[in-house]
């Protein structure tokens, strides 16, 4: 079983044959016969392509969101590392000052 597919319709007023039969017959070589099975295959491929495009769009959105979350987490980690380094320095200074004050206290007693 075949179906006639119109490729283009370009009949002007000056055209020699302005009649297009309602049965879809061949007119001026602007249509072709296509198998119904081929049309079904093409249609299924187009539907498959549509779903692939939708899935790819969703995946791109997920990847974008993940990269935004990763960037935010990296910023938070860097801020926390800075705070940890600051607190570590403060702890070291307090420890050295405490040890020095104890040593000075012991020396002053003697």
mmCIF file of C-alpha atoms in Angstrom:
data_model
loop_
_atom_site.group_PDB
_atom_site.id
_atom_site.type_symbol
_atom_site.label_atom_id
_atom_site.label_comp_id
_atom_site.label_asym_id
_atom_site.label_seq_id
_atom_site.Cartn_x
_atom_site.Cartn_y
_atom_site.Cartn_z
ATOM 1 C CA UNK A 1 0.000 0.000 0.000
ATOM 2 C CA UNK A 2 1.363 3.433 -0.869
ATOM 3 C CA UNK A 3 0.423 7.012 -0.233
ATOM 4 C CA UNK A 4 1.091 10.046 -2.407
ATOM 5 C CA UNK A 5 2.992 12.794 -0.632
ATOM 6 C CA UNK A 6 2.984 16.343 -1.995
ATOM 7 C CA UNK A 7 6.532 17.706 -1.994
ATOM 8 C CA UNK A 8 5.662 21.277 -2.914
ATOM 9 C CA UNK A 9 2.848 23.136 -4.547
ATOM 10 C CA UNK A 10 3.964 25.943 -6.818
ATOM 11 C CA UNK A 11 1.231 26.571 -9.335
ATOM 12 C CA UNK A 12 0.971 30.200 -10.404
ATOM 13 C CA UNK A 13 -1.573 31.975 -12.570
ATOM 14 C CA UNK A 14 0.666 31.559 -15.574
ATOM 15 C CA UNK A 15 1.077 27.810 -14.997
ATOM 16 C CA UNK A 16 0.041 25.538 -17.817
ATOM 17 C CA UNK A 17 -1.892 23.120 -15.603
ATOM 18 C CA UNK A 18 -3.747 24.731 -12.715
ATOM 19 C CA UNK A 19 -5.878 21.680 -12.015
ATOM 20 C CA UNK A 20 -4.986 19.509 -9.006
ATOM 21 C CA UNK A 21 -7.125 16.394 -8.871
ATOM 22 C CA UNK A 22 -8.808 15.622 -5.539
ATOM 23 C CA UNK A 23 -7.632 12.002 -5.732
ATOM 24 C CA UNK A 24 -4.029 13.068 -5.206
ATOM 25 C CA UNK A 25 -2.829 11.990 -8.612
ATOM 26 C CA UNK A 26 0.621 12.842 -9.901
ATOM 27 C CA UNK A 27 0.785 16.462 -11.101
ATOM 28 C CA UNK A 28 3.912 18.093 -12.586
ATOM 29 C CA UNK A 29 6.315 15.796 -10.722
ATOM 30 C CA UNK A 30 5.804 17.544 -7.390
ATOM 31 C CA UNK A 31 4.714 14.455 -5.459
ATOM 32 C CA UNK A 32 6.013 10.955 -4.808
ATOM 33 C CA UNK A 33 4.604 7.596 -3.783
ATOM 34 C CA UNK A 34 5.608 6.576 -0.267
ATOM 35 C CA UNK A 35 4.943 3.248 1.386
ATOM 36 C CA UNK A 36 2.633 3.318 4.415
ATOM 37 C CA UNK A 37 5.132 1.091 6.236
ATOM 38 C CA UNK A 38 7.861 3.660 5.557
ATOM 39 C CA UNK A 39 5.613 6.411 6.898
ATOM 40 C CA UNK A 40 4.982 4.371 10.056
ATOM 41 C CA UNK A 41 8.730 3.853 10.539
ATOM 42 C CA UNK A 42 9.440 7.554 10.012
ATOM 43 C CA UNK A 43 6.623 8.522 12.351
ATOM 44 C CA UNK A 44 7.926 6.205 15.077
ATOM 45 C CA UNK A 45 11.427 7.642 14.632
ATOM 46 C CA UNK A 46 10.054 11.190 14.912
ATOM 47 C CA UNK A 47 8.179 10.287 18.112
ATOM 48 C CA UNK A 48 11.351 8.649 19.465
ATOM 49 C CA UNK A 49 13.343 11.782 18.575
ATOM 50 C CA UNK A 50 10.773 13.953 20.357
ATOM 51 C CA UNK A 51 11.126 11.936 23.572
ATOM 52 C CA UNK A 52 14.923 11.926 23.273
ATOM 53 C CA UNK A 53 14.903 15.723 22.938
ATOM 54 C CA UNK A 54 12.664 16.039 26.005
ATOM 55 C CA UNK A 55 14.898 13.659 27.988
ATOM 56 C CA UNK A 56 18.037 15.550 26.909
ATOM 57 C CA UNK A 57 16.440 18.846 27.925
ATOM 58 C CA UNK A 58 15.635 17.435 31.366
ATOM 59 C CA UNK A 59 19.153 16.005 31.704
ATOM 60 C CA UNK A 60 20.730 19.341 30.714
ATOM 61 C CA UNK A 61 18.583 21.039 33.347
ATOM 62 C CA UNK A 62 19.685 18.485 35.972
ATOM 63 C CA UNK A 63 23.359 18.928 35.038
ATOM 64 C CA UNK A 64 23.000 22.720 35.213
ATOM 65 C CA UNK A 65 21.341 22.511 38.637
ATOM 66 C CA UNK A 66 24.011 20.086 39.858
ATOM 67 C CA UNK A 67 26.797 22.393 38.707
ATOM 68 C CA UNK A 68 25.140 25.330 40.514
ATOM 69 C CA UNK A 69 24.880 23.250 43.693
ATOM 70 C CA UNK A 70 28.513 22.136 43.367
ATOM 71 C CA UNK A 71 29.657 25.746 42.906
ATOM 72 C CA UNK A 72 27.698 26.825 46.001
ATOM 73 C CA UNK A 73 29.156 23.932 47.991
ATOM 74 C CA UNK A 74 32.688 24.820 46.857
ATOM 75 C CA UNK A 75 32.168 28.424 48.001
ATOM 76 C CA UNK A 76 30.855 27.222 51.364
ATOM 77 C CA UNK A 77 33.800 24.815 51.760
ATOM 78 C CA UNK A 78 36.288 27.608 50.975
ATOM 79 C CA UNK A 79 34.616 29.903 53.523
ATOM 80 C CA UNK A 80 34.701 27.163 56.148
ATOM 81 C CA UNK A 81 38.389 26.429 55.418
ATOM 82 C CA UNK A 82 39.162 30.130 55.890
ATOM 83 C CA UNK A 83 37.304 30.167 59.225
ATOM 84 C CA UNK A 84 39.067 26.977 60.371
ATOM 85 C CA UNK A 85 42.474 28.462 59.514
ATOM 86 C CA UNK A 86 41.602 31.660 61.400
ATOM 87 C CA UNK A 87 40.435 29.744 64.486
ATOM 88 C CA UNK A 88 43.534 27.511 64.335
ATOM 89 C CA UNK A 89 45.812 30.563 64.284
ATOM 90 C CA UNK A 90 43.905 32.109 67.193
ATOM 91 C CA UNK A 91 44.198 28.848 69.162
ATOM 92 C CA UNK A 92 47.940 28.690 68.503
ATOM 93 C CA UNK A 93 48.434 32.298 69.594
ATOM 94 C CA UNK A 94 46.411 31.734 72.769
ATOM 95 C CA UNK A 95 48.386 28.543 73.515
ATOM 96 C CA UNK A 96 51.758 30.238 73.065
ATOM 97 C CA UNK A 97 50.639 33.251 75.108
ATOM 98 C CA UNK A 98 49.354 30.979 77.885
ATOM 99 C CA UNK A 99 52.565 28.938 77.943
ATOM 100 C CA UNK A 100 54.652 32.116 77.970
ATOM 101 C CA UNK A 101 52.599 33.595 80.815
ATOM 102 C CA UNK A 102 52.991 30.392 82.882
ATOM 103 C CA UNK A 103 56.750 30.370 82.274
ATOM 104 C CA UNK A 104 56.991 34.051 83.220
ATOM 105 C CA UNK A 105 54.908 33.425 86.337
ATOM 106 C CA UNK A 106 57.193 30.548 87.389
ATOM 107 C CA UNK A 107 60.299 32.677 86.748
ATOM 108 C CA UNK A 108 58.819 35.567 88.742
ATOM 109 C CA UNK A 109 58.155 33.319 91.744
ATOM 110 C CA UNK A 110 61.699 32.069 91.833
#
